PDB file of C-alpha atoms and ligand atoms in Angstrom:
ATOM      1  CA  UNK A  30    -191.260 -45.323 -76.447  1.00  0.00           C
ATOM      2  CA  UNK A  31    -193.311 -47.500 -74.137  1.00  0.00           C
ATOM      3  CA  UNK A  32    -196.629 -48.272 -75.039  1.00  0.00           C
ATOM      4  CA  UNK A  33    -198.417 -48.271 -71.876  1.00  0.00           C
ATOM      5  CA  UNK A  34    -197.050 -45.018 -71.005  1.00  0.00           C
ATOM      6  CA  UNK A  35    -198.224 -43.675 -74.077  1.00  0.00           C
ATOM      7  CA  UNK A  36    -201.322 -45.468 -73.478  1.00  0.00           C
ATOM      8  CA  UNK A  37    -202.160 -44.025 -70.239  1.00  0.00           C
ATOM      9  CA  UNK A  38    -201.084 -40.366 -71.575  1.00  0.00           C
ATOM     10  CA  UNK A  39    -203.792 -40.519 -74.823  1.00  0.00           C
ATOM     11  CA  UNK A  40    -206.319 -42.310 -72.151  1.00  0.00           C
ATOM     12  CA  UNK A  41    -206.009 -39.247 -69.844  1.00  0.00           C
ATOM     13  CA  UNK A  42    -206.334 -36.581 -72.405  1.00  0.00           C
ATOM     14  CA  UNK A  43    -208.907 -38.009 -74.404  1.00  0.00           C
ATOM     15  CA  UNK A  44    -210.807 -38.534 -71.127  1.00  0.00           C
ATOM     16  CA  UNK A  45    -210.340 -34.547 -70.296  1.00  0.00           C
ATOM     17  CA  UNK A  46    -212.021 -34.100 -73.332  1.00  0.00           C
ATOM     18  CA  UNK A  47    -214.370 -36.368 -73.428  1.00  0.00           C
ATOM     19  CA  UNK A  48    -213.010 -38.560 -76.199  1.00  0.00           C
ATOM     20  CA  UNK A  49    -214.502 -35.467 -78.700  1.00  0.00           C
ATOM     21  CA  UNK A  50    -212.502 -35.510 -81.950  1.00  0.00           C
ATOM     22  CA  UNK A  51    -214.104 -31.773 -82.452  1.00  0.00           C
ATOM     23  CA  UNK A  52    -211.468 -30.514 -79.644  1.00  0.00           C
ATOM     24  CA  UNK A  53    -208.348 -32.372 -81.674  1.00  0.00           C
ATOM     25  CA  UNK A  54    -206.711 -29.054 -81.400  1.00  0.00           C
ATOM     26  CA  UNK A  55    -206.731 -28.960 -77.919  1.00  0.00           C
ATOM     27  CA  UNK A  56    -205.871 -32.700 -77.526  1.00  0.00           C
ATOM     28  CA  UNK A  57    -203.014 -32.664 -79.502  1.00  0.00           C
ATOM     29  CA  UNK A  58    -201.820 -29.449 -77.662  1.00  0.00           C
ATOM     30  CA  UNK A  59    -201.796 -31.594 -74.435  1.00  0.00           C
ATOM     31  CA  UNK A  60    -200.186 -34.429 -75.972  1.00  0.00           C
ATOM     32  CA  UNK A  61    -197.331 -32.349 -77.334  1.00  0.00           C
ATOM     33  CA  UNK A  62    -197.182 -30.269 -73.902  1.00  0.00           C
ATOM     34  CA  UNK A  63    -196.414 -33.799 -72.486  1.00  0.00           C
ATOM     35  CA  UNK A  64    -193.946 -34.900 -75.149  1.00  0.00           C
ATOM     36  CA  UNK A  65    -192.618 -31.641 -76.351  1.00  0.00           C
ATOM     37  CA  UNK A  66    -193.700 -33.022 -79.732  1.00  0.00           C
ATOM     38  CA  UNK A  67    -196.756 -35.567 -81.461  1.00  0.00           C
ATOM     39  CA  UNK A  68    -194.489 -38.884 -81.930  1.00  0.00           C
ATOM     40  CA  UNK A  69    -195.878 -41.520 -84.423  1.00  0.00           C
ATOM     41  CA  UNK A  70    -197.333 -43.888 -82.075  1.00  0.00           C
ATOM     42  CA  UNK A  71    -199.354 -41.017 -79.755  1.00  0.00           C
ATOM     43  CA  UNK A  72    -201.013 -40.062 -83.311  1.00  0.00           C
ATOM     44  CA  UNK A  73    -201.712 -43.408 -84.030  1.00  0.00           C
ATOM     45  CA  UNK A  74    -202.971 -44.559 -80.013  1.00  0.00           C
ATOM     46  CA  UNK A  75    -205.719 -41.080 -80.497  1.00  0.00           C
ATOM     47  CA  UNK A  76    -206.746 -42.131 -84.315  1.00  0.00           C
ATOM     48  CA  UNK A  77    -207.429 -45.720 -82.727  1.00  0.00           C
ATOM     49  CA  UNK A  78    -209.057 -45.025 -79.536  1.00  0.00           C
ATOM     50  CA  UNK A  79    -211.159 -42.295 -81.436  1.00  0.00           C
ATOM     51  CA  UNK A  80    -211.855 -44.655 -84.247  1.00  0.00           C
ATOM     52  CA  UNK A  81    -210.925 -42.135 -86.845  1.00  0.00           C
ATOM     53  CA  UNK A  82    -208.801 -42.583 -89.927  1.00  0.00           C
ATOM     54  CA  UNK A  83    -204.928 -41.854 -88.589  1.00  0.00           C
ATOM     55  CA  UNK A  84    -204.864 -39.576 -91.606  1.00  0.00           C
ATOM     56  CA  UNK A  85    -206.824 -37.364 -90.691  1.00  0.00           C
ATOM     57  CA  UNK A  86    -205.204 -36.764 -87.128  1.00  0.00           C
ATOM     58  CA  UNK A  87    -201.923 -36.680 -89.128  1.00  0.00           C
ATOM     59  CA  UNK A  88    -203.889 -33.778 -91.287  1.00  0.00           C
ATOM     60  CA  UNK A  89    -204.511 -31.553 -88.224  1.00  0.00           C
ATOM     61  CA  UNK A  90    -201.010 -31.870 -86.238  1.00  0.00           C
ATOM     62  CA  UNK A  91    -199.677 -30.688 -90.099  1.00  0.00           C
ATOM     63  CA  UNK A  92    -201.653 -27.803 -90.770  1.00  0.00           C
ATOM     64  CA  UNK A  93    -200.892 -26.053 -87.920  1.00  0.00           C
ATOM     65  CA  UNK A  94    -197.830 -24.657 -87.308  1.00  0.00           C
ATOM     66  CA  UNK A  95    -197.636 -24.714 -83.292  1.00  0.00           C
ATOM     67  CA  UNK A  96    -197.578 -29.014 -84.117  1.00  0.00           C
ATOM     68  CA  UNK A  97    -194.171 -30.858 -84.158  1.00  0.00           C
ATOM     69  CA  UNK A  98    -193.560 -34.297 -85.668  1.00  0.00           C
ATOM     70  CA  UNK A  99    -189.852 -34.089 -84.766  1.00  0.00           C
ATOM     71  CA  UNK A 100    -188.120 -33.842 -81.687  1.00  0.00           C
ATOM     72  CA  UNK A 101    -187.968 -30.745 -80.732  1.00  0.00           C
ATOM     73  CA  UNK A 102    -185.240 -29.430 -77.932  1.00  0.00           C
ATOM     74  CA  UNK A 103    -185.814 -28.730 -74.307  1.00  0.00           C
ATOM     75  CA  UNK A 104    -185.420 -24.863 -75.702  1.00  0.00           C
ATOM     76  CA  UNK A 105    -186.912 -23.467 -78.775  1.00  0.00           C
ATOM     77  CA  UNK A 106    -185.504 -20.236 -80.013  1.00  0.00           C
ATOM     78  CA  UNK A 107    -187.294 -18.875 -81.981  1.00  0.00           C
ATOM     79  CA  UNK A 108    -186.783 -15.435 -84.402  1.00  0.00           C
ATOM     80  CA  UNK A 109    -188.978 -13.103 -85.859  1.00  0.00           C
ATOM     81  CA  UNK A 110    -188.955 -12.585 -89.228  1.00  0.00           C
ATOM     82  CA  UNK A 111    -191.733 -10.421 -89.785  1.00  0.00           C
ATOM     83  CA  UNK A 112    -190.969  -7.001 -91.934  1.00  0.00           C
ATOM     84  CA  UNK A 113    -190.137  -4.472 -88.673  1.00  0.00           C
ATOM     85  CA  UNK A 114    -187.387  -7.080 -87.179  1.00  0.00           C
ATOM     86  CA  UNK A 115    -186.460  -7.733 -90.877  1.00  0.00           C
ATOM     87  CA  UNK A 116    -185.737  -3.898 -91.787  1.00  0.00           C
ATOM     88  CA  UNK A 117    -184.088  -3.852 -87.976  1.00  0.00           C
ATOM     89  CA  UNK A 118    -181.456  -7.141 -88.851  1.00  0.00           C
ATOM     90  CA  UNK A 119    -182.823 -10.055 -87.428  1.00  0.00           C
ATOM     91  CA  UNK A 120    -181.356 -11.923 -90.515  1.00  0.00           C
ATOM     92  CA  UNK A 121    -177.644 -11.368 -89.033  1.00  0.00           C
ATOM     93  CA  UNK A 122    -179.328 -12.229 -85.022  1.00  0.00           C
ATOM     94  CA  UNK A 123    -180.854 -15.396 -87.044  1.00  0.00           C
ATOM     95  CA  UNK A 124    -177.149 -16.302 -88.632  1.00  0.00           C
ATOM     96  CA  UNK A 125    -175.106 -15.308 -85.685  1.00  0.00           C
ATOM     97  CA  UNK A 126    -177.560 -18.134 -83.731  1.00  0.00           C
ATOM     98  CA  UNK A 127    -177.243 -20.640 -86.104  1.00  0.00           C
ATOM     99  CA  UNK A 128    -173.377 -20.333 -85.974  1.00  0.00           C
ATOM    100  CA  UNK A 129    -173.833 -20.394 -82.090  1.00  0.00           C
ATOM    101  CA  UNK A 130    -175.875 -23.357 -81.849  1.00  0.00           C
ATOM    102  CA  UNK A 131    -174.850 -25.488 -85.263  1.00  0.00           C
ATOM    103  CA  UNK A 132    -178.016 -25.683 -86.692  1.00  0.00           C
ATOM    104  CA  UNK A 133    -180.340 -23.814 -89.751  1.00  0.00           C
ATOM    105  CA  UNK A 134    -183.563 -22.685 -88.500  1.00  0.00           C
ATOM    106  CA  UNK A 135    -186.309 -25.637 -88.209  1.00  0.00           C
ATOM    107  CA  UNK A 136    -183.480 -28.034 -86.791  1.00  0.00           C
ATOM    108  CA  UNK A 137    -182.845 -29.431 -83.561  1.00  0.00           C
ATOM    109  CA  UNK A 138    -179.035 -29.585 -82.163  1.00  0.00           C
ATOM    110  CA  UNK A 139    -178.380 -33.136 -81.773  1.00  0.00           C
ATOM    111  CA  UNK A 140    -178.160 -32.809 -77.842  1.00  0.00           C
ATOM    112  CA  UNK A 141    -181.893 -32.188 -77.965  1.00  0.00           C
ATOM    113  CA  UNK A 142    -181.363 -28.685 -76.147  1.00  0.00           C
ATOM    114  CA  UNK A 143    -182.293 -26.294 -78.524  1.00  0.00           C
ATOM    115  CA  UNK A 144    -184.630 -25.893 -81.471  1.00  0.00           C
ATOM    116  CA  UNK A 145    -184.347 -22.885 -83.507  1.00  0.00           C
ATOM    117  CA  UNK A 146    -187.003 -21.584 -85.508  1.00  0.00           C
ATOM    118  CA  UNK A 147    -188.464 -18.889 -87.650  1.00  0.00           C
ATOM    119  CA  UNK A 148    -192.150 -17.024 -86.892  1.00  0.00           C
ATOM    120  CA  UNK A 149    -194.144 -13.976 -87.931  1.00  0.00           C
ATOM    121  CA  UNK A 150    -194.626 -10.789 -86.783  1.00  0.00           C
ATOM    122  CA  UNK A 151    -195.698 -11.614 -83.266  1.00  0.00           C
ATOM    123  CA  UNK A 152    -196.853  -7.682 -82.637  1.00  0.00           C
ATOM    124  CA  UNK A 153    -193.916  -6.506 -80.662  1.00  0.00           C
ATOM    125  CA  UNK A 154    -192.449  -4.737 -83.644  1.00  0.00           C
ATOM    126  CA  UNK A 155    -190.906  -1.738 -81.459  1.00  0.00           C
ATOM    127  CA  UNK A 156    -189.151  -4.436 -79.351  1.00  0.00           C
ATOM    128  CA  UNK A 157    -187.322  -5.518 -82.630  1.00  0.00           C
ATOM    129  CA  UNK A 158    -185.258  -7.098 -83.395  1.00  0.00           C
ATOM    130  CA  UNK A 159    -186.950  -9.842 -81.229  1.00  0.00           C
ATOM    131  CA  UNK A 160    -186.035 -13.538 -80.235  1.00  0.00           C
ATOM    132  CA  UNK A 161    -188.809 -15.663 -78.139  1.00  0.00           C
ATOM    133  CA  UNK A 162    -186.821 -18.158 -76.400  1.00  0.00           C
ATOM    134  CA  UNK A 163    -189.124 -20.756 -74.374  1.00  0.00           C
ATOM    135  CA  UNK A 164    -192.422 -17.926 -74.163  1.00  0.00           C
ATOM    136  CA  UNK A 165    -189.962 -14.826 -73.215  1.00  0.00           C
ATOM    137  CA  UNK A 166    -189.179 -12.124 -74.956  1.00  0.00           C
ATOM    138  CA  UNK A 167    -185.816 -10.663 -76.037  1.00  0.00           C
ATOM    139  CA  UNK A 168    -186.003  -7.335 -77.262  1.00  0.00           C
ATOM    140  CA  UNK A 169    -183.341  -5.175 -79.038  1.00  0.00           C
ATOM    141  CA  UNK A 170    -180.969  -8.314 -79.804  1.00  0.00           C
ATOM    142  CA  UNK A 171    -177.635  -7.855 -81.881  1.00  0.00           C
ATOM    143  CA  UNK A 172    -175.533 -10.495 -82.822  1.00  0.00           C
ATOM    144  CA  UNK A 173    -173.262  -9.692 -80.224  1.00  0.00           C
ATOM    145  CA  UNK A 174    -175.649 -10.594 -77.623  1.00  0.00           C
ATOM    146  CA  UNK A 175    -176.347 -13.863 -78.860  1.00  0.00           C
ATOM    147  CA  UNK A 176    -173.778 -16.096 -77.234  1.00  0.00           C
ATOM    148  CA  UNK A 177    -174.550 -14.898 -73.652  1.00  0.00           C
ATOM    149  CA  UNK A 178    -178.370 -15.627 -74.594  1.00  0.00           C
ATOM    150  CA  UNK A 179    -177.861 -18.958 -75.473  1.00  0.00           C
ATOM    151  CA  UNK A 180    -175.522 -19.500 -72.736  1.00  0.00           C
ATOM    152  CA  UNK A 181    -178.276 -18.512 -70.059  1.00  0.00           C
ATOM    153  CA  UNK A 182    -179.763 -21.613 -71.436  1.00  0.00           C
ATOM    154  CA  UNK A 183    -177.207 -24.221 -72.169  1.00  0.00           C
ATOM    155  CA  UNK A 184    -177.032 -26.776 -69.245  1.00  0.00           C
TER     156      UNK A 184
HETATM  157  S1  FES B 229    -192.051  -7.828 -87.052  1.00  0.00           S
HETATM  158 FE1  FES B 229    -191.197  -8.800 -85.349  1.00  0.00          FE
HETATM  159  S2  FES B 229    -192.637  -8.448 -83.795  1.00  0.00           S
HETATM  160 FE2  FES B 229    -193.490  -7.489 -85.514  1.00  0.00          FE
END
């Protein structure tokens, strides 16, 4: 990764915010719009420029959820596992998409195209069984429908 890019990129976010740790959240969620994910050495450029302890910038982009440390694919797929999709089989929609794209859920394919992931109840329980992939909604899905979703997205 080149350091002046990533340089530049902190410099320009931090300066949107003016260089407040308070709004970490919504520096980090700028960063990883940028990146698709928080790499090592973006953490470590804000914790420096901010003059704060890297750990605790590592502490926030772990504790929530919506944060990536890995790679994560041009795609994210993402399944609901909340009770309504549950009771309606998103279990056999979550295995049919792992089979599809070679992964368990909270991996990346090695292509960096898709990641596939797990989330809660997102409150569109009568659309259920759902999938999210990207931010839109797939309502109703079967496992038969899977392999002309992912195909919509596969490049
Ligand atoms: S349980 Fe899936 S949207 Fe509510």
């Amino acid at each position: 990764m080149a350091v002046e890019k990533v340089k530049e990129n902190v410099k320009e976010v931090l300066e949107r915010y003016g260089y407040n740790s308070a709004r970490m959240i919504e520096i980090l969620q700028d960063l990883q719009d940028i990146y698709s994910y928080l790499p090592k050495e973006v953490l470590e450029e804000v914790a420096n420029t901010l003059e704060l302890p890297l750990a605790r910038v590592y502490h926030i982009a772990t504790f929530f959820r919506a944060f990536s440390l890995l790679p994560r694919g041009k795609h994210v797929v993402q399944v609901c596992t909340g009770t309504a999709c549950h009771v309606k089989g998103a279990y056999r929609v979550l295995e049919r998409l792992s089979d599809v794209l070679g992964i368990p859920a909270g991996k990346t394919t090695k292509d960096l195209q898709f990641t596939l992931e797990t989330v809660n109840c997102v409150g569109a329980c009568a659309l259920g069984p759902l999938v999210i992939v990207d931010d839109k909604y797939y309502g109703h899905m079967t496992p038969s429908k899977v392999d002309s979703l992912i195909e919509e997205y596969r490049e």
